[in-house]
Steps between C-alpha positions, in 0.01 A plus 500: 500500500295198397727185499353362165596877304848439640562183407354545105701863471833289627455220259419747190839675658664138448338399230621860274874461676528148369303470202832472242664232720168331541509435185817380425401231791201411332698446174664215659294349743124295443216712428341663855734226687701820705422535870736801652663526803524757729334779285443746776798611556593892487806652601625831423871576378584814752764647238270553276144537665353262280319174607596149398165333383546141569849565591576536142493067473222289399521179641266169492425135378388381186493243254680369184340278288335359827842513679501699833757796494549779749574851326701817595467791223678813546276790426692829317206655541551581832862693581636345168500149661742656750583238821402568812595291822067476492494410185763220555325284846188527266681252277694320719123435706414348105807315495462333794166404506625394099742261699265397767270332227777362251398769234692601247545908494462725155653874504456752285748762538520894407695724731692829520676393831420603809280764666688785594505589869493190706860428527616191643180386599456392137788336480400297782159433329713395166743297698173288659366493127796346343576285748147299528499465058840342582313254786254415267738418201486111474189488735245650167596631152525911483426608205605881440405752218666805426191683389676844464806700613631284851776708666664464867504219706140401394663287221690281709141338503611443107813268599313322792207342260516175322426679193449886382339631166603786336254678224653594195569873496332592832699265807810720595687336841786671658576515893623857397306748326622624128546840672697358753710358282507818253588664765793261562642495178463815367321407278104471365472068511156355372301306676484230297914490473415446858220257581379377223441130427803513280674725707512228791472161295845413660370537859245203508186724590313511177352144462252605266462810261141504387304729271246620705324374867266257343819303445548456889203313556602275202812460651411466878218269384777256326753478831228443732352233247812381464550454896139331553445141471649260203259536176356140457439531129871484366584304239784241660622328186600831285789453289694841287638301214529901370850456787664204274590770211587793705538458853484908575369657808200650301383158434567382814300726637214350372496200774317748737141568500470836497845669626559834608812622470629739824733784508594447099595838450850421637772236390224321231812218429345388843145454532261453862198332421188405745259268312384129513645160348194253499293729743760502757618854600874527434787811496802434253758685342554471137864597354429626206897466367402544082823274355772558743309493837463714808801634657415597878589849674355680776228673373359163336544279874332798659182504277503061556536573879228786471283258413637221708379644808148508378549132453628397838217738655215298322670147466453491128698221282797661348599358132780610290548502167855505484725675144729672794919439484694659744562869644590725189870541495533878539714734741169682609279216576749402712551810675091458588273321744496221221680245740236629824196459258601156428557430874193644566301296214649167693373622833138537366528161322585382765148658660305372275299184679313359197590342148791641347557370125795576234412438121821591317309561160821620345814611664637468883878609546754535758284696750192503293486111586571531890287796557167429281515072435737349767395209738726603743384882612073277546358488146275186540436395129736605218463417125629604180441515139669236300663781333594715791874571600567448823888570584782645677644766210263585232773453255844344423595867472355585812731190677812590333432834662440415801748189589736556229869576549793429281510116631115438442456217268261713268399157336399301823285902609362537120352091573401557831296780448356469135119552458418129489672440817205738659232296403306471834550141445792525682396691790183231534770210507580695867175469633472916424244472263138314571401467136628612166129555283434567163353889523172465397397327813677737762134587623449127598743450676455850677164429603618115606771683730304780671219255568726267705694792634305814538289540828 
């Protein structure tokens, strides 16, 4: 057979098996910037006769906004996306010649589980998958999107990235199958009760829930811009006089140039923000408290130490913007991980090898002061608002409660512990505090701080 016939009725074959996921690719990616990988390969699933065009996985390098990515797009064209110990060394050979060049990795999920009929051998091939995405995590960003149904172990993948999308009424993510689970129960579950954005905000997976794939680039194309060099056109002398009449988190929020906001479908009291403060990249976590401040549980340290890691990976400055008191004062949240969380929070502050900076904007309490603005566990700069609290008890109540007995001397507690007693004044009198600052100028003395500190 002539050579050249071959090789043009093969590539039509590719080209018609792919077209759909081509697309999505080209969605997010620069115009005619994809180069594939590994295109020729054919294998054929012996359970069910049928051949595996490209071993059901498109894989390849690209470019986003001029930034160098390496792509792996799962193809339910071909056996419903199912994984095949083939299809997985074709993208672990992406993902390592992703970490042999530094280059970040972009998936693009949609999977029924795997193929039927190769046994363990797939589960070999998944095992080898998994664990190189886990090699590579603090080595180059993974970015994941559930583009579709992802069942079985394939979403694993989902929990290993730095961040995953999920688009609105389509991403469903479930390591078992709704008809597994049916089965389980007895009874019919929907998918979406299942995997659904909302359905797993308290897991940490969704970082972003977007409207459609367009949204991904945007996305991708902000972290990655965030993560390049320091922009030189910031404006260094900013002041928000807007923070001297209400210092709330929405105006605070305004200090950053362009902030994105990660995994804010879950726990919004605390919010994980990438952006920049006077062109220098910076992560920070914003309590967002309304009048009587954030009280911490598990669920809300686990979403700070989600993000956390992504920190200590990339060295980024970490800020907070403390109006946290302490853990809330229930049966249940005691009977959680709260107290591991917060052990584990300390362990990655503790990782952390560039500028750390406190600004209590408007409350820090008990354990909402040692955790999130405290000298003592390696915050480098601390300030606070000249009308922050910064205390032991939140209230006289709250002391009575706690150290009061029948021989407390309720006067010498209700003195001790009265609101003008946790004026941050007093904690700056200690040495605690670097600078007590009108509001308006927090962004000064941010930018004065990360320039001496962040490298």
């Amino acid at each position: 057979m002539d050579k050249i016939q071959l090789l043009q009725e093969r590539k039509a074959k590719l080209a018609e098996a792919g077209k759909e996921i081509r697309q999505r690719i080209n969605a997010i990616v620069d115009e005619n910037s994809f180069v594939e990988l590994s295109a020729f390969s054919f294998s054929k699933n012996e359970f069910y006769g049928l051949e595996a065009a490209g071993e059901g996985v498109i894989t390849g390098f690209a470019t986003i906004g001029d930034y160098p990515f390496y792509v792996v797009a799962q193809n339910f064209s071909v056996l419903s996306g199912g994984v095949s110990k083939a299809n997985c060394d074709k993208i672990v050979k992406c993902l390592e010649t992703a970490e042999k060049n530094s280059t970040p990795v972009l998936y693009l999920l949609h999977t029924q589980g795997v193929q039927v009929g190769e046994g363990v051998t797939v589960l070999e091939g998944l095992g080898k998958l998994l664990s190189k995405s886990t090699q590579l995590k603090g080595i180059v960003p993974q970015y994941v999107v559930v583009d579709g149904e992802v069942y079985g172990s394939a979403a694993m993948l989902a929990a290993v990235a730095d961040f995953t999308f999920f688009l609105d009424k389509k991403s469903v993510l479930a390591i078992n199958s709704p008809f597994v689970l049916s089965a389980k129960s007895g009874k019919n579950v929907a998918k979406e009760e299942i995997g659904s954005a909302k359905a797993l905000a308290k897991t940490g997976i969704p970082a972003f829930e977007i409207a459609d794939i367009a949204e991904v680039r945007t996305n991708i194309l902000a972290i990655s811009e965030l993560m390049a060099t320091p922009c030189i056109d910031a404006e260094l002398n900013e002041s928000v006089p807007a923070l001297n009449a209400v210092s709330d988190a929405a105006t605070l929020m305004t200090i950053f140039e362009n902030p994105l906001e990660i995994w804010a479908g879950c726990e919004s009291d605390v919010k994980t923000v990438l952006g920049r403060i006077g062109g220098i990249s910076v992560a920070a976590v914003v309590f967002d408290g309304g009048e009587n401040g954030v009280e911490l549980n598990a669920a809300k340290l686990a979403k700070i130490n989600n993000f956390m890691e992504f920190v200590c990976c990339y060295g980024l400055p970490f800020i907070t913007f403390g109006d946290v008191k302490g853990i809330c004062p229930c049966s249940c949240v005691n009977n959680s991980r709260v107290m591991k969380e917060a052990a584990e929070y300390l362990n990655l502050l503790d990782t952390i090898d560039t500028a750390k900076i406190a600004v209590v904007y408007k409350k820090a309490v008990g354990l909402g002061y040692s955790l999130f603005a405290s000298k003592s566990v390696g915050f480098d700069y601390t300030c606070a608002f000249a009308n922050a609290k910064i205390a032991l008890f939140d209230s006289v109540a709250g002391a009575q409660i706690e150290l009061g007995d029948e021989k407390a001397d309720k006067a010498a507690l209700a003195e001790k512990y009265a609101d003008e007693n946790a004026d941050p004044i007093n904690a700056a009198k200690d040495g605690y505090i670097d600078a007590i600052i009108e509001p308006q100028f927090v962004k000064q003395y941010l930018i004065a701080s990360l320039q001496m500190l962040a490298r």
